[in-house]
XYZ file of C-alpha atoms in Angstrom:
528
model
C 0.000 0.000 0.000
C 1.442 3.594 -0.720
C 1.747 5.905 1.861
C -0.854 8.492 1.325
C 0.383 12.202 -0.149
C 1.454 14.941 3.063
C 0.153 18.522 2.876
C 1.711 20.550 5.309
C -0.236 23.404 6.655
C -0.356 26.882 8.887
C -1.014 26.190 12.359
C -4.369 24.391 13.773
C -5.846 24.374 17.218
C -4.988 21.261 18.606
C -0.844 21.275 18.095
C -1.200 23.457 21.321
C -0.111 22.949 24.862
C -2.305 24.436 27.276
C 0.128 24.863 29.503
C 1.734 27.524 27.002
C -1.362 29.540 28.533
C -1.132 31.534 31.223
C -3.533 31.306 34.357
C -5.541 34.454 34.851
C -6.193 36.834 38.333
C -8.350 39.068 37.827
C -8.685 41.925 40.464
C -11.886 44.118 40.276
C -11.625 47.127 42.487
C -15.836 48.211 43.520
C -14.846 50.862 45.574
C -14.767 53.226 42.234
C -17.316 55.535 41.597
C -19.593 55.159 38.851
C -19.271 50.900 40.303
C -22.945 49.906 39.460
C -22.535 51.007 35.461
C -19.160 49.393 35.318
C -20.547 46.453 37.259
C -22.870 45.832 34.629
C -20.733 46.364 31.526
C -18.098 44.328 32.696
C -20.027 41.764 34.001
C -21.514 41.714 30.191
C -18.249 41.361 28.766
C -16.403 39.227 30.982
C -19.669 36.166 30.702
C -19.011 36.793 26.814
C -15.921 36.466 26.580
C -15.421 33.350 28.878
C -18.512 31.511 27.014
C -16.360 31.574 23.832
C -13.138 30.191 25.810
C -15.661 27.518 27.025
C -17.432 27.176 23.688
C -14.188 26.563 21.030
C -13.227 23.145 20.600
C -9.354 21.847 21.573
C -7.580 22.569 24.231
C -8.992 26.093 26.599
C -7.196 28.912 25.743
C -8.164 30.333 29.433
C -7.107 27.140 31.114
C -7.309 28.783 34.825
C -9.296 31.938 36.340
C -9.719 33.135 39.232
C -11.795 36.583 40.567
C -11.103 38.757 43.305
C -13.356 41.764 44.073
C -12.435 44.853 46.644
C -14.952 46.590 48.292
C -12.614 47.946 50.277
C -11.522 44.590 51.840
C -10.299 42.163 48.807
C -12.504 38.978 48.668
C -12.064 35.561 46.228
C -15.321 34.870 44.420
C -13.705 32.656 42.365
C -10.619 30.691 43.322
C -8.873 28.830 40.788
C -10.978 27.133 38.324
C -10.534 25.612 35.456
C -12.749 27.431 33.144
C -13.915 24.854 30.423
C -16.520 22.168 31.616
C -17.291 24.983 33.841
C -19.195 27.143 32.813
C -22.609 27.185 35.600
C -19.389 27.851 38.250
C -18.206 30.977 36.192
C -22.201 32.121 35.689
C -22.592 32.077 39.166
C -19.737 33.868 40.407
C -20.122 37.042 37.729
C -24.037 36.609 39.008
C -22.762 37.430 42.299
C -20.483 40.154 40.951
C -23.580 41.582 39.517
C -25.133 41.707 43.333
C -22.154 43.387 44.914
C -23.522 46.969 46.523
C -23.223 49.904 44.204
C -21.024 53.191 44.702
C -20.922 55.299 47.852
C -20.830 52.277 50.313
C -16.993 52.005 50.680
C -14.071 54.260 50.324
C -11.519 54.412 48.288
C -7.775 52.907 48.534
C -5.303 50.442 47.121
C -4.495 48.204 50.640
C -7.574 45.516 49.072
C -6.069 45.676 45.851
C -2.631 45.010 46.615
C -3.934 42.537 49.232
C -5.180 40.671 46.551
C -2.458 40.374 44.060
C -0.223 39.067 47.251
C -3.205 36.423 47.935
C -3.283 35.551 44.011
C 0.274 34.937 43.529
C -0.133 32.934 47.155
C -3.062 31.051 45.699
C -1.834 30.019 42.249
C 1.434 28.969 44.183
C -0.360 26.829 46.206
C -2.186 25.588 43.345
C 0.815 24.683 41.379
C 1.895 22.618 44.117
C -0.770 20.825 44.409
C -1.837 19.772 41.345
C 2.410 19.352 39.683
C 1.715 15.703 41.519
C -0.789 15.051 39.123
C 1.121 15.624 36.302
C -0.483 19.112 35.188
C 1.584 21.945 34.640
C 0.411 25.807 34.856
C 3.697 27.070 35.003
C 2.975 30.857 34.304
C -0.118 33.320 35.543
C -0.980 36.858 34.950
C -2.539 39.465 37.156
C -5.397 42.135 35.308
C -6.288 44.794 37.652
C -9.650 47.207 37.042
C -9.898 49.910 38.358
C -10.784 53.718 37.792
C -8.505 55.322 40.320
C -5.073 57.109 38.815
C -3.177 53.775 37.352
C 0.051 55.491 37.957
C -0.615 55.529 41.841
C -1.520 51.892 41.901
C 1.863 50.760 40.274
C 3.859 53.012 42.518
C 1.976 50.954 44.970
C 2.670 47.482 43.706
C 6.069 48.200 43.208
C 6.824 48.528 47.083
C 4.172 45.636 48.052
C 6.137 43.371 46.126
C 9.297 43.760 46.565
C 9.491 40.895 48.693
C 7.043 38.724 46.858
C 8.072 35.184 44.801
C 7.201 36.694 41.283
C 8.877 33.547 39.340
C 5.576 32.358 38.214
C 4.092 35.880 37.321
C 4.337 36.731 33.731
C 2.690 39.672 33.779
C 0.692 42.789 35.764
C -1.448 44.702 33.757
C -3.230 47.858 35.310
C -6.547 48.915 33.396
C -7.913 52.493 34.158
C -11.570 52.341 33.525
C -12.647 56.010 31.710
C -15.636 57.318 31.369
C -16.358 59.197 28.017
C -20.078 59.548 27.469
C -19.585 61.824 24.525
C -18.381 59.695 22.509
C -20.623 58.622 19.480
C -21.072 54.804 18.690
C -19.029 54.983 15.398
C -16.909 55.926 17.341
C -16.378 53.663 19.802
C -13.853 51.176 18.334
C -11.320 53.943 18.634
C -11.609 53.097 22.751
C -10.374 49.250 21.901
C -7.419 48.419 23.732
C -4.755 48.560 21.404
C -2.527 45.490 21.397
C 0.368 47.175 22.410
C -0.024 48.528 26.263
C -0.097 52.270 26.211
C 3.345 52.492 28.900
C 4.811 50.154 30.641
C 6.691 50.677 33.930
C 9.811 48.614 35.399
C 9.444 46.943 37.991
C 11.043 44.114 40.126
C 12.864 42.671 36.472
C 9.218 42.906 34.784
C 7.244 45.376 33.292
C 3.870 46.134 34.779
C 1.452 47.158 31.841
C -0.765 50.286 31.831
C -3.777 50.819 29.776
C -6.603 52.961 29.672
C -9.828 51.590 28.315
C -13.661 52.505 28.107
C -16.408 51.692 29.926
C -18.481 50.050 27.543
C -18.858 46.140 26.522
C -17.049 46.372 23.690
C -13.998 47.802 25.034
C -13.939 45.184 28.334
C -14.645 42.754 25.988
C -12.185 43.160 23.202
C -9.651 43.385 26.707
C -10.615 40.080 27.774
C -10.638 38.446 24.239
C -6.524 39.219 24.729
C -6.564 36.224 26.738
C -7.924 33.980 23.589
C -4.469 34.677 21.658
C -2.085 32.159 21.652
C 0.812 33.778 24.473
C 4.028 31.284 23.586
C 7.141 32.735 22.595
C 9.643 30.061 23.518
C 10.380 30.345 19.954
C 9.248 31.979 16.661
C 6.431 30.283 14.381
C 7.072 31.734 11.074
C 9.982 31.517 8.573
C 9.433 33.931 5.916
C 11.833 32.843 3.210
C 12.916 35.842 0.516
C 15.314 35.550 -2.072
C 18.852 37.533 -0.895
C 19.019 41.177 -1.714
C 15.528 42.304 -2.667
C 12.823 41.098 -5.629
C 13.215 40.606 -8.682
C 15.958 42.297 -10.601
C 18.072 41.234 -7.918
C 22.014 40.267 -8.625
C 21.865 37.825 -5.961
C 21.637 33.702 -6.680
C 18.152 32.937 -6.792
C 19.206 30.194 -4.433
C 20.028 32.375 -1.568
C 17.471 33.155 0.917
C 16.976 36.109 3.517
C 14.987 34.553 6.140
C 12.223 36.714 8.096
C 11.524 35.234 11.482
C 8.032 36.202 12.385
C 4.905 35.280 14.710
C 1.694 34.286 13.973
C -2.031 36.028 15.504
C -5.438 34.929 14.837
C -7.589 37.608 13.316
C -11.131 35.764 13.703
C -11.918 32.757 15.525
C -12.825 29.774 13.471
C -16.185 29.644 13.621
C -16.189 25.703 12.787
C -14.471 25.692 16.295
C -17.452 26.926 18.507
C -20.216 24.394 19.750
C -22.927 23.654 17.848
C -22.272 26.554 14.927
C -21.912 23.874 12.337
C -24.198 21.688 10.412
C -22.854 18.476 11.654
C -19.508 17.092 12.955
C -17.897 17.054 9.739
C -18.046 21.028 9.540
C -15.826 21.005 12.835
C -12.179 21.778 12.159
C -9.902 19.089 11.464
C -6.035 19.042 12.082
C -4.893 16.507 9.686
C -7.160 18.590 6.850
C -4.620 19.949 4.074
C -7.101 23.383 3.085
C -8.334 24.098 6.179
C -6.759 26.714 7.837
C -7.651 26.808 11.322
C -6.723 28.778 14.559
C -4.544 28.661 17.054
C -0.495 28.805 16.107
C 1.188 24.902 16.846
C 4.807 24.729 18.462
C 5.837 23.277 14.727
C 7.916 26.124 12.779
C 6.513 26.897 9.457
C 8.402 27.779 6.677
C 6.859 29.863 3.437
C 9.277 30.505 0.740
C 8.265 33.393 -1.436
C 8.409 32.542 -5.056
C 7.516 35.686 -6.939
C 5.405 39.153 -6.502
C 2.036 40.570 -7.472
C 0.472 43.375 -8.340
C -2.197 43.720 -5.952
C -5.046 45.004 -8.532
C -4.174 41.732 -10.361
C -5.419 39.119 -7.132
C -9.263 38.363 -7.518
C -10.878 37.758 -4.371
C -12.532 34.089 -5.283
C -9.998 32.894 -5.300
C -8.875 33.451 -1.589
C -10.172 31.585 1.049
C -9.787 30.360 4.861
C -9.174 32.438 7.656
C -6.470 35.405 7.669
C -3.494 34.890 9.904
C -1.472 38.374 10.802
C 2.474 38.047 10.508
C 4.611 39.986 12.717
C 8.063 40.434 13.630
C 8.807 37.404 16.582
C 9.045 38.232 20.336
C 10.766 34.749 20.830
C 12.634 35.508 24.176
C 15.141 33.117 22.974
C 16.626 35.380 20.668
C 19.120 38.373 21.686
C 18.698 41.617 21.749
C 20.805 42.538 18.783
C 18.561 39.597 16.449
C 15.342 40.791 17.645
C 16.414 44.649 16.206
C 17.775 43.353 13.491
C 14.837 41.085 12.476
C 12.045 43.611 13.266
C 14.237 46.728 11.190
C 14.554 44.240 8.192
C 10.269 43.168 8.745
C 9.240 46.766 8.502
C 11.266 47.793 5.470
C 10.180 44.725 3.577
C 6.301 46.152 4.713
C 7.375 49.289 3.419
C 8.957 48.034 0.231
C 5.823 46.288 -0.664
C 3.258 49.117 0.331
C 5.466 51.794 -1.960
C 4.997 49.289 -4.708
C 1.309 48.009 -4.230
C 2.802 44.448 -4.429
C 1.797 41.399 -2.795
C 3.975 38.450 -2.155
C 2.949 34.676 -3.355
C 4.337 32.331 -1.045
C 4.786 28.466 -0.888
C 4.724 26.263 2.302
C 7.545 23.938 2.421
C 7.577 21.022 4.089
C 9.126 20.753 7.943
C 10.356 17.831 7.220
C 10.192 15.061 5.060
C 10.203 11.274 6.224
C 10.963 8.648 4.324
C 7.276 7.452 4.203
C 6.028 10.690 2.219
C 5.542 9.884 -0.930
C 3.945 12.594 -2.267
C 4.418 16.227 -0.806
C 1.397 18.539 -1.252
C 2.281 22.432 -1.248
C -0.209 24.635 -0.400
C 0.154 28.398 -1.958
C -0.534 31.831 0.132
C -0.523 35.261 -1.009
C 0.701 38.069 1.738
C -0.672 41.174 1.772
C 0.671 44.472 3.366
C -0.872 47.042 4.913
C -0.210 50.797 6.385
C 0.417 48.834 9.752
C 3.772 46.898 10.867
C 2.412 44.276 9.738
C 1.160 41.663 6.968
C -1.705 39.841 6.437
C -1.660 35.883 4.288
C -4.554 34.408 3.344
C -4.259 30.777 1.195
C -4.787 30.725 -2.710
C -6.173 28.531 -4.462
C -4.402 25.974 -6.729
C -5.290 24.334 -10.406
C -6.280 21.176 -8.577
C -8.901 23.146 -6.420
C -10.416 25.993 -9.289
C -13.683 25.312 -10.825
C -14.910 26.852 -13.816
C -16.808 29.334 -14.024
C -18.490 31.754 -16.963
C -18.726 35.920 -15.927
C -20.873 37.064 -18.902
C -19.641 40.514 -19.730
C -21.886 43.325 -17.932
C -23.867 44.829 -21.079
C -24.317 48.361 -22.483
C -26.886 51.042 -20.982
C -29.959 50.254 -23.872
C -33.271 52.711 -23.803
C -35.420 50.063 -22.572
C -33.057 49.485 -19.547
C -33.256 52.641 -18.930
C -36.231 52.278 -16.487
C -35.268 49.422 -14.514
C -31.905 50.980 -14.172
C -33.802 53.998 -12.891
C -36.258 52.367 -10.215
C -32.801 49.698 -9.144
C -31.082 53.694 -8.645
C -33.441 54.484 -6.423
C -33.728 51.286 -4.173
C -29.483 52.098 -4.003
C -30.294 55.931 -2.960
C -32.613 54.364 0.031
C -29.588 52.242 1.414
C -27.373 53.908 4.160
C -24.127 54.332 3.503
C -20.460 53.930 5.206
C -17.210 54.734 4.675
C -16.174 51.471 6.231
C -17.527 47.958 7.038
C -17.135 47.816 10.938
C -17.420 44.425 12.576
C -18.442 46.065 15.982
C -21.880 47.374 14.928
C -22.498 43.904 13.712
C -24.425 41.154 15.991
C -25.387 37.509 15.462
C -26.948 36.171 18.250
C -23.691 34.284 19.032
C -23.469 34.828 22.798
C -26.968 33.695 23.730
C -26.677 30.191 21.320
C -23.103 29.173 23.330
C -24.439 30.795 27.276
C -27.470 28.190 26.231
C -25.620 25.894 24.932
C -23.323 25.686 27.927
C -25.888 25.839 30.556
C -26.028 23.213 32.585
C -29.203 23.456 35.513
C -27.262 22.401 38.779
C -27.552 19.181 39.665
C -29.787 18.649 42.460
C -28.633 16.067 45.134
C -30.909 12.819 45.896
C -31.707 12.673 49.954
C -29.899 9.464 51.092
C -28.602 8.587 54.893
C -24.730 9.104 54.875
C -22.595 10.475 56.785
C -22.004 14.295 57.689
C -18.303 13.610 56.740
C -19.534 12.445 53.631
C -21.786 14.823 52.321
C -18.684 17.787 52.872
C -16.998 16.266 50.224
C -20.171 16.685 47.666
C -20.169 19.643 45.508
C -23.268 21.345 45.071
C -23.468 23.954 42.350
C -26.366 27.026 43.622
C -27.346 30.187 41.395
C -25.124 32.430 43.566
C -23.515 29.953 45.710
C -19.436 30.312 46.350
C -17.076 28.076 44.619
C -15.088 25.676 46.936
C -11.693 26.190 46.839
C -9.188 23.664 44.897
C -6.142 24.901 47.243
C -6.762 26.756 50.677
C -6.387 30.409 49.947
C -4.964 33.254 52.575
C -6.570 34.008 55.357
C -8.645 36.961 55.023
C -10.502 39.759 57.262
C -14.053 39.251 57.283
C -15.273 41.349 54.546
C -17.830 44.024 54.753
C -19.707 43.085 52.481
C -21.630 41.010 55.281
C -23.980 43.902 56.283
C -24.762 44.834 52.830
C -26.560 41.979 51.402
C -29.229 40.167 52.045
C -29.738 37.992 54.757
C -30.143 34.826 52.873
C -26.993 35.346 50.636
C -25.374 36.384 54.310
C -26.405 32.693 54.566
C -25.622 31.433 51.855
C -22.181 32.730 51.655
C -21.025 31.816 55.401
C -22.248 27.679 54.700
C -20.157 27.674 51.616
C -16.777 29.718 53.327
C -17.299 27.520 56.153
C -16.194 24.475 53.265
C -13.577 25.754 51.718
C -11.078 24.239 53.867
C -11.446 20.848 54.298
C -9.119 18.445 55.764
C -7.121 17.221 53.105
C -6.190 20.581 52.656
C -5.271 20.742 55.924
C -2.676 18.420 55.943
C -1.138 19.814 52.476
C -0.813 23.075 54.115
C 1.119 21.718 57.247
């Protein structure tokens, strides 16, 4: 039997390690004012953005969370949890973020904030400990503070808190100022996106602590949070961009030597083939070993494209593009020096230049990582890459002889007096249409966000009354609306919170049953 023909391919979802992905803290500060609107957007956006990490198929991008709120003492409503298969557990803690007290009940200051990126670190230490025996590894987690006091006075702050901290395992601190701008205009709002660069950074301890300013809106939380769904490994660079030595074209150079480009992939869109239940069957859901499909998620494998020729971009007909845009930029790979990285990134952004001065676009062939002696046949898939005004470029896959059907475009005909009228009424239904400058994916909704919350809900399961033990029944989890999560590793000791006289006497309740189980013996005896 022959050995059936290889395709190599860009990067798929499931050639990822989730332990590439960091853990996540996130630190809410309430005592803001203006706390019951930003409750409610970011509550909003942070369910949304959490249903899709539950919802896309392969390995979870957001393999750990974990939710602190101050208000003015710092409190865990969510310790450590893995976030897919888990979905009722994160719906019920942002349900209970949603019935925290609103503005004016506590004062501001940073002691509950910094109070809970020292119980975080303690906590995901702990957790690391515990579950390294098992044979998981989270080996990395970052901190994401909100919070509309002056950012710069909260880093000051942080930098003397933790100066005696264990940072080893913390890969990052970002600080978000939450704005208000209410005169903004909804066009307008995608100009308050985080941009994916932080807007300063500030040295601290060895590591930078990022600052950002974003709005108070949905879409701006939400496009924050969706920074978590990109793919955050840079033990080494993904993409080899192959050129030939010396420039294009009318080069002197041997056509056989190469300049090479190393460069990092980023997802543009999710696939939606990945997300539950948006395809017609499970044939539609992405597959790794498919040689067309372009799918999300960079792999550890390096990928090679060699670029063969150039094009003018008027000549490059849409139909025949297709899969899902990847965005090529210069590689962070913290392996490299200093020197390399410069180098590399000086030599990217002249080639984006070079191509945007000419209106060229660059046809590309994957080569093969490497080839075993059972490939028999090697199948190269083609790419175009695309520049832009940006730093960076965009490749999309071509299509091939093998894959082009035909196809007849009858010439569009001359204007004719007895079109004239239908041309005129066909004017008018255009005049009727509104009109923009450009397509803008924020003003667009599908629905998508109810179909997965649904889709994921799971009605907590109700226990069956049976005679056992009390010792026995601790150990049963029981999932409530609001109720707390149970710990998976004991967490610091922490002042009774305030909160207590603010809410109801049933969640009062409620809350003290399921604090009094967070410690249970086992724990106990790890901790000693």
């Amino acid at each position: 039997v022959k050995p059936a023909a290889r395709t190599p391919s860009l990067p798929n979802s499931h050639g990822i390690s989730p332990s590439q992905q960091p853990s996540h803290v996130l630190v809410v500060d309430a005592t803001c004012p203006g706390w019951a609107s930003t409750c409610s957007v970011l509550s909003e956006a942070l369910e949304n953005v959490l249903c899709l990490a539950c919802g896309l198929a392969g390995p979870c991008r957001v393999p750990l969370l974990s939710l602190y709120v101050v208000q003015p003492q710092q409190e865990c409503l969510l310790p450590f949890t893995q976030v897919k298969e888990n979905f009722a557990r994160v719906q019920a803690c942002i349900s209970e973020l949603r019935s925290l007290p609103a503005e004016g009940c506590f004062p501001q200051g940073v002691n509950g904030v910094l109070q809970a990126v020292q119980d975080g670190l303690q906590q995901f230490k702990q957790y690391s400990r515990h579950t390294a025996a098992g044979g998981s590894t989270n080996s990395s987690v970052e901190i994401t503070i909100l919070t509309s006091q002056p950012s710069r006075d909260m880093v000051k702050q942080l930098e003397k808190k933790l100066q005696d901290i264990d940072l080893v395992s913390l890969r990052r601190i970002q600080v978000i100022e939450v704005v208000k701008r209410d005169f903004l205009q909804p066009e307008d709002v995608e100009q308050c996106v985080p941009a994916e660069e932080p807007s300063s950074d500030m040295a601290i301890l060895g590591m930078d602590i990022e600052v950002q300013t974003v709005e108070d809106n949905v879409i701006s939380l939400e496009m924050l949070f969706k920074t978590w769904l990109h793919d955050h490994g840079t033990e080494r660079e993904q993409l080899h961009l192959l050129l030939p030595s010396g420039g294009f074209g009318h080069s002197a150079a041997p056509k056989n030597t190469l300049m090479c480009l190393k460069c990092d992939l980023q997802e543009r869109l999710l696939d939606p083939a990945l997300l539950l239940g948006t395809s017609d069957g499970p044939g539609r859901a992405a597959d790794a070993s498919s040689p067309w499909h372009v799918t999300a998620w960079p792999s550890p494998a390096l990928h090679k494209l060699r670029v063969l020729k150039a094009l003018k971009s008027e000549g490059v007909c849409e139909s025949v593009l297709y899969g899902l845009p990847f965005i090529i930029k210069p590689t962070s790979c913290w392996q490299l020096d200093w020197d390399e990285l410069e180098t590399n990134q000086h030599s990217f952004h002249a080639l984006c230049h070079s191509l945007l001065k000419r209106k060229w676009m660059l046809l590309a062939r994957q080569e093969p990582q490497n080839v075993g002696p059972n490939w028999n046949v090697v199948v190269h898939p083609y790419y175009v890459i695309v520049p832009s005004d940006s730093a960076t470029l965009l490749v999309k896959a071509v299509a091939i002889r093998e894959l082009l059907l035909p196809s007849a475009f009858p010439a569009l005909l001359a204007e004719h007096p007895e079109r004239v009228r239908a041309l005129s009424s066909k004017q008018s239904a255009l005049n009727n249409l509104e009109v923009e400058v450009a397509y803008n994916p924020l003003h667009l909704k599908s629905n998508l966000y109810k179909h997965l919350k649904s889709s994921l809900y799971k009605p907590p399961h109700r226990q069956q009354p049976h005679t056992s033990s009390h010792k026995d029944l601790c150990f049963v989890p029981v999932l409530q609306p609001q109720s707390r999560a149970k710990a998976a590793v004991a967490p610091l000791l922490m002042a009774p919170s305030p909160l207590q006289t603010f809410r109801p006497a049933a969640a009062a309740a409620r809350r003290g049953s399921c604090e009094g189980s967070l410690l249970p013996k086992e724990y106990e005896e790890f901790l000693q």
